[in-house]
PDB file of C-alpha atoms and ligand atoms in Angstrom:
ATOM      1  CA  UNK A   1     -14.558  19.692 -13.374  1.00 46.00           C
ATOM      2  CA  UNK A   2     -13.221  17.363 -15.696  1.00 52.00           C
ATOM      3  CA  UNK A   3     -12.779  13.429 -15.195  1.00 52.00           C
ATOM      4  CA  UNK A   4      -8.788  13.543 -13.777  1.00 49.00           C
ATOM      5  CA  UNK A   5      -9.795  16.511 -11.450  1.00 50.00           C
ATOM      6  CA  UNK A   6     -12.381  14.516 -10.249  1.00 52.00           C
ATOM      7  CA  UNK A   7     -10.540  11.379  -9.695  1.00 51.00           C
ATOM      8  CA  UNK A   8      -7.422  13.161  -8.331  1.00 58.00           C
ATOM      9  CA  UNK A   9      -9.200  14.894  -6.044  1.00 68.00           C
ATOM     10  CA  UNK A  10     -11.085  11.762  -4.885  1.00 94.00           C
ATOM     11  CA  UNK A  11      -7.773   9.900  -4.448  1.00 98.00           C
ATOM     12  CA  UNK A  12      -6.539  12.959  -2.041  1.00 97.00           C
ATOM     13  CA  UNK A  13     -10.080  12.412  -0.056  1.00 98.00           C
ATOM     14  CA  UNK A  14      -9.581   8.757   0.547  1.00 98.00           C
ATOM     15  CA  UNK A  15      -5.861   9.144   1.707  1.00 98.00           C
ATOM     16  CA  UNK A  16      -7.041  11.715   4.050  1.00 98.00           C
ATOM     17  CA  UNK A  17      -9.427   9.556   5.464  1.00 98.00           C
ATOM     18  CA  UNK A  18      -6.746   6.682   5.677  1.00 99.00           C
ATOM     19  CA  UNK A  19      -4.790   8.611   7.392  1.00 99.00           C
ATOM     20  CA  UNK A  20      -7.573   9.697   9.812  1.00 99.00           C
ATOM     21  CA  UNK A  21      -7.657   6.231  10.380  1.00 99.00           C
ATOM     22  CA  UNK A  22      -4.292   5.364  10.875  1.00 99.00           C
ATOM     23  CA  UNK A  23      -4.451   7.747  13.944  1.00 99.00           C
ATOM     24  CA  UNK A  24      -6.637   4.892  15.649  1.00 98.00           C
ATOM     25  CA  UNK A  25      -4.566   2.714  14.855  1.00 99.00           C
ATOM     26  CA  UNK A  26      -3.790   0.239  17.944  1.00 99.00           C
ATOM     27  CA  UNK A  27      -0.382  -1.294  17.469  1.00 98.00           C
ATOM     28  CA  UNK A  28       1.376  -1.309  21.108  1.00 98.00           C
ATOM     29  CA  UNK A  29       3.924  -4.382  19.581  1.00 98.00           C
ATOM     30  CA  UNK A  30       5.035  -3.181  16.219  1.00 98.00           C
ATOM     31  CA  UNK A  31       4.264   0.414  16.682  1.00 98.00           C
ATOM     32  CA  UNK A  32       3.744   0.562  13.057  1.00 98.00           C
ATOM     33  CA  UNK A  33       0.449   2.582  12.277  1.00 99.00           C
ATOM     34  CA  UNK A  34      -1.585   1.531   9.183  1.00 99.00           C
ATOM     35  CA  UNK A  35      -4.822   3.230   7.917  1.00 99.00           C
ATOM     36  CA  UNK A  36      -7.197   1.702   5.118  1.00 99.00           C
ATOM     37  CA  UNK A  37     -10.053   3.486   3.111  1.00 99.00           C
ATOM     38  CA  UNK A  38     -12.360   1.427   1.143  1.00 98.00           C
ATOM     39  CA  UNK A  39     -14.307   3.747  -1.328  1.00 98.00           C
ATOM     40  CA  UNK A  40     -17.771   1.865  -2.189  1.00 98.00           C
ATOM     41  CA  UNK A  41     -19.187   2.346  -5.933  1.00 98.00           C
ATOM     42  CA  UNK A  42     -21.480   4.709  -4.230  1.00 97.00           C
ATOM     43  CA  UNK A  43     -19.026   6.923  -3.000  1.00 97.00           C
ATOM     44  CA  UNK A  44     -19.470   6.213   0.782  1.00 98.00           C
ATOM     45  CA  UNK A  45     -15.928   5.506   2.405  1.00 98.00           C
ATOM     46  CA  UNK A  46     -15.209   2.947   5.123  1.00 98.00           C
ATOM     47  CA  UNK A  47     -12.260   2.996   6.913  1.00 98.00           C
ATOM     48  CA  UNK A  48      -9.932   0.748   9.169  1.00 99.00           C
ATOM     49  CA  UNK A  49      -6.384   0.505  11.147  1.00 99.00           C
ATOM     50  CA  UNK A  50      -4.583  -2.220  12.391  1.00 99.00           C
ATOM     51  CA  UNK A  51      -5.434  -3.965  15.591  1.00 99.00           C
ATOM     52  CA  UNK A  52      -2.807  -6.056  17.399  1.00 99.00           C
ATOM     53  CA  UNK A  53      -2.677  -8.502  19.947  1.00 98.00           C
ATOM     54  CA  UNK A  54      -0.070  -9.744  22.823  1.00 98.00           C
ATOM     55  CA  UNK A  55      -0.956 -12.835  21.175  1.00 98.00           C
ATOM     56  CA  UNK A  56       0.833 -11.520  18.131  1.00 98.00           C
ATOM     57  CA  UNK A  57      -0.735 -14.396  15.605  1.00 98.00           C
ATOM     58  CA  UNK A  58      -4.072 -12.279  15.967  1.00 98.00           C
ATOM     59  CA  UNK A  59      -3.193  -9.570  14.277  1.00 98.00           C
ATOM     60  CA  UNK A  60      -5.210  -8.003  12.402  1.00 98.00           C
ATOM     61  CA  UNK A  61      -4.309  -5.558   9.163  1.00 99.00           C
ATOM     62  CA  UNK A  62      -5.863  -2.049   8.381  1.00 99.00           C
ATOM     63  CA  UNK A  63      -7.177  -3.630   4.944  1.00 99.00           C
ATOM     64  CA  UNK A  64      -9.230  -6.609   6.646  1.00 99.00           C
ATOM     65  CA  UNK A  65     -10.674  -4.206   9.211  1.00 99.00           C
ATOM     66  CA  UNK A  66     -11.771  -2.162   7.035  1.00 99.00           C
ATOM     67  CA  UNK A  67     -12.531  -4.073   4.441  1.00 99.00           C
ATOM     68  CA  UNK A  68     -14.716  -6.613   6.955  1.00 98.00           C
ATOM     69  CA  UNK A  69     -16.590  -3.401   8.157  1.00 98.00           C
ATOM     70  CA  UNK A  70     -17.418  -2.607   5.121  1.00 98.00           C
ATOM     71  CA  UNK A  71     -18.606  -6.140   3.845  1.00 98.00           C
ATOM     72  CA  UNK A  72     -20.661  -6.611   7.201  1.00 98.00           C
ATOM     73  CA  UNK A  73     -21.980  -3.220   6.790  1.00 98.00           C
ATOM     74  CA  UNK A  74     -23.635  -4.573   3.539  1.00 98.00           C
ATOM     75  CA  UNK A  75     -21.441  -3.058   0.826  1.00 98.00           C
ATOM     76  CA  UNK A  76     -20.230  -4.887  -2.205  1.00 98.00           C
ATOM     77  CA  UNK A  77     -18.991  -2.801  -4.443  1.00 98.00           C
ATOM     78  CA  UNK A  78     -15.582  -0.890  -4.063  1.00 98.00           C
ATOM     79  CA  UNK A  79     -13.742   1.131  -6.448  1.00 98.00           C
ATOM     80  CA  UNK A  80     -10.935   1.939  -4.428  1.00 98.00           C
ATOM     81  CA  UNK A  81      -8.320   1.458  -1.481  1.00 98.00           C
ATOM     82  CA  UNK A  82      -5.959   3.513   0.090  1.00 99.00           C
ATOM     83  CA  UNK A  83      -3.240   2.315   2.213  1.00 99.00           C
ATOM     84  CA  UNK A  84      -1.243   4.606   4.299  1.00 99.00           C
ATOM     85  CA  UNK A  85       2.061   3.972   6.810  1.00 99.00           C
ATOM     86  CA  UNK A  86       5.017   5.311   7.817  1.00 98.00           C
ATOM     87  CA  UNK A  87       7.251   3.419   5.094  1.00 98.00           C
ATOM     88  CA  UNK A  88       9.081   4.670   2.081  1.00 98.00           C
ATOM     89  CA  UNK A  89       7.085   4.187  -0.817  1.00 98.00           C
ATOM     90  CA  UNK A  90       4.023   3.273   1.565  1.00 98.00           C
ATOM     91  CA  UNK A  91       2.879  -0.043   3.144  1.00 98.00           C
ATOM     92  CA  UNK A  92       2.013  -2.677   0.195  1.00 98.00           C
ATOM     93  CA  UNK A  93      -0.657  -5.275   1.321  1.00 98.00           C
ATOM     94  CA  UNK A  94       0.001  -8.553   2.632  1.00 98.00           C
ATOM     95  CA  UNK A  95      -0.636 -11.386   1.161  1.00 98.00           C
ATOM     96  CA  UNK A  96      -3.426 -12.380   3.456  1.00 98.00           C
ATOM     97  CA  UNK A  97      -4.956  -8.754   2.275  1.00 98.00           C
ATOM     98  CA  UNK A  98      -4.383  -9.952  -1.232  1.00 98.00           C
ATOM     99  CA  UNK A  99      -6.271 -12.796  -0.995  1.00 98.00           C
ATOM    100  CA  UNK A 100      -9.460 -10.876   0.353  1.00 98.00           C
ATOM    101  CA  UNK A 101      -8.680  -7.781  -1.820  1.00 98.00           C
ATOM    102  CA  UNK A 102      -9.296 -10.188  -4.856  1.00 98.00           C
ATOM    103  CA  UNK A 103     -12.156 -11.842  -3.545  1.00 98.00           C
ATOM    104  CA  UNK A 104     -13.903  -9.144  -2.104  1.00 98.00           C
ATOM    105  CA  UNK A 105     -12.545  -6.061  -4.279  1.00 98.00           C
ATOM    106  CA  UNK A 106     -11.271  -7.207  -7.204  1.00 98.00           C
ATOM    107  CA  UNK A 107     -12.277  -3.979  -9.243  1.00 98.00           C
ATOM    108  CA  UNK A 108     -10.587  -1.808  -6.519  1.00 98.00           C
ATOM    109  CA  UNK A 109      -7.917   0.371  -7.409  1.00 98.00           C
ATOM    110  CA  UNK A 110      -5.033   0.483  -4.812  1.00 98.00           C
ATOM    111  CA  UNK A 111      -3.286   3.671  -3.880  1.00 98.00           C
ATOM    112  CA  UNK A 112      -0.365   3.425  -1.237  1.00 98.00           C
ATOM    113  CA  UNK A 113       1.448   6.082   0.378  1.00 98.00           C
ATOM    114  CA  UNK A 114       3.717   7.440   3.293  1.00 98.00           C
ATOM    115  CA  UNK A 115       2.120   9.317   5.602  1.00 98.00           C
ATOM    116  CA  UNK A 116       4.857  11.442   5.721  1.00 98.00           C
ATOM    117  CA  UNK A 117       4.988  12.124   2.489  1.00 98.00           C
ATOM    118  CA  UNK A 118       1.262  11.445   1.610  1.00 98.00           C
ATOM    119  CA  UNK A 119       0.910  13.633  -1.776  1.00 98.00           C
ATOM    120  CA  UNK A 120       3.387  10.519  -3.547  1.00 98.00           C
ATOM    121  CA  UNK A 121       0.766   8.056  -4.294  1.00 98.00           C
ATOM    122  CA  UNK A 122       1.497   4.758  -6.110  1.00 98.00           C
ATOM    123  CA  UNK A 123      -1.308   2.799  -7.477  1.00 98.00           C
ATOM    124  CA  UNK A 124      -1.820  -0.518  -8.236  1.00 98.00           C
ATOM    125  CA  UNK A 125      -4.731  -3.229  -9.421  1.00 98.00           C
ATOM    126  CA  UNK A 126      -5.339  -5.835  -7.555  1.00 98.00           C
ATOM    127  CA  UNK A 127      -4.563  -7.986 -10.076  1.00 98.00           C
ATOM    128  CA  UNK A 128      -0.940  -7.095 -10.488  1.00 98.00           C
ATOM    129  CA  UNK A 129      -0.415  -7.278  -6.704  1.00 98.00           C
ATOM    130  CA  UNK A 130      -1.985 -11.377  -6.418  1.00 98.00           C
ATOM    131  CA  UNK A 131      -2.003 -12.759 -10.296  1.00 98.00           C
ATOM    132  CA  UNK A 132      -3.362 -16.062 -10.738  1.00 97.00           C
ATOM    133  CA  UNK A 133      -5.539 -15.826  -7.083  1.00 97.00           C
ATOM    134  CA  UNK A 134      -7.262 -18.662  -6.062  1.00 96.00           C
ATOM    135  CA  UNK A 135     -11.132 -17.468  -6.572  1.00 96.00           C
ATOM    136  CA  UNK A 136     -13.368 -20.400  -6.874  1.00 94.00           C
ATOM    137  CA  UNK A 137     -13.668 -23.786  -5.273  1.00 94.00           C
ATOM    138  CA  UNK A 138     -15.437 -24.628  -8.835  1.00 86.00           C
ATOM    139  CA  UNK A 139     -13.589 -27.876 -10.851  1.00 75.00           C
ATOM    140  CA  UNK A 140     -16.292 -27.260 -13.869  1.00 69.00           C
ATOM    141  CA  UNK A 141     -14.090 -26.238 -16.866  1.00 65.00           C
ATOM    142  CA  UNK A 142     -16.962 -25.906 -18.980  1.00 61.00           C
TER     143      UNK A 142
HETATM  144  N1  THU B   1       0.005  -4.304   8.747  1.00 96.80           N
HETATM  145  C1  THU B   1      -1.117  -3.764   8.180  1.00 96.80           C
HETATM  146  O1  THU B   1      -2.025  -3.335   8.883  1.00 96.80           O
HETATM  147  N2  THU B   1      -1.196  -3.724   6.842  1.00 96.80           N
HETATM  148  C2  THU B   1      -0.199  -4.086   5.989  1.00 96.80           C
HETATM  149  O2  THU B   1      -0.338  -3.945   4.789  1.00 96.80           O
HETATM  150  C3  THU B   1       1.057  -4.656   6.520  1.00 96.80           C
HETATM  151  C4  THU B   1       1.085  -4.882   7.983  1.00 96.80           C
HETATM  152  C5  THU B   1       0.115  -4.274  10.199  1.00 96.80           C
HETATM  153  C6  THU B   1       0.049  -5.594  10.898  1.00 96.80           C
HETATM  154  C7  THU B   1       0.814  -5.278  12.167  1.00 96.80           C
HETATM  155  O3  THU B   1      -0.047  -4.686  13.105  1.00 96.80           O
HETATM  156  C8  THU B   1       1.835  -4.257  11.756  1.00 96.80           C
HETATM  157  O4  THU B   1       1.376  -3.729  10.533  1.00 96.80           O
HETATM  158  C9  THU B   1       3.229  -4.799  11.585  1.00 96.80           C
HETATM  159  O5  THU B   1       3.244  -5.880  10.740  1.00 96.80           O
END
């Protein structure tokens, strides 16, 4: 198979299993359903959905759950991210998931979609969707 079968066709697996996730997704407020799926360098995926609360400051985003499953499950390395909702265009990250996304996955491609329409993927880096992050508490210039 060459190289652009193989990464389309591991783009379609990882939206599938973000929007396995998204089924679990437990949003009784908002009612809007996000799945994440982090692919490690190692090809495992780890997925997440959005948890709210009545306290609605709790919140919690699909990208964070998954993505704090998959750091406290011992992974470091991610090449990927798919986002899925019901939204034109797909759900773009907030930018508390920004934040963590460049932290935590800064080599991590980002593919967004509607789950309605799930075969229109856009992609992004992380760097184009938080330039300039704040990464390092560091003041050494040297
Ligand atoms: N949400 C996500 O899970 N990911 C995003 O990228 C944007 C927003 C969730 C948070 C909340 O449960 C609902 O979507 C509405 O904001």
């Amino acid at each position: 198979m060459p190289p652009s079968q193989v990464r389309s066709s591991g783009k379609a697996r990882l939206i599938r299993a973000a929007l396995q996730a998204r089924a679990r997704a437990v949003a009784p407020y908002s009612k809007f359903q996000v799945g994440a799926a982090l692919l490690t360098s190692r090809g495992k995926i780890i997925s997440g959905a959005n948890v709210e609360s009545v306290s609605y400051g709790l919140t919690c985003c699909a990208e964070r759950i998954a993505l704090f499953k998959a750091l406290t499950a011992g992974k470091r390395k991610f090449t990927a991210l798919a986002i899925v909702a019901r939204v034109a265009g797909g759900p773009m990250p907030c930018g508390a998931c920004r934040q963590l996304l460049s932290e935590y996955a800064p080599a991590a491609t980002i593919w967004v979609a509607d789950s309605a329409r799930s075969k229109t993927i856009r992609e992004f880096t992380v760097q184009e969707l938080l330039p300039g992050a704040f990464l390092s508490l560091s003041n050494d210039l040297a």
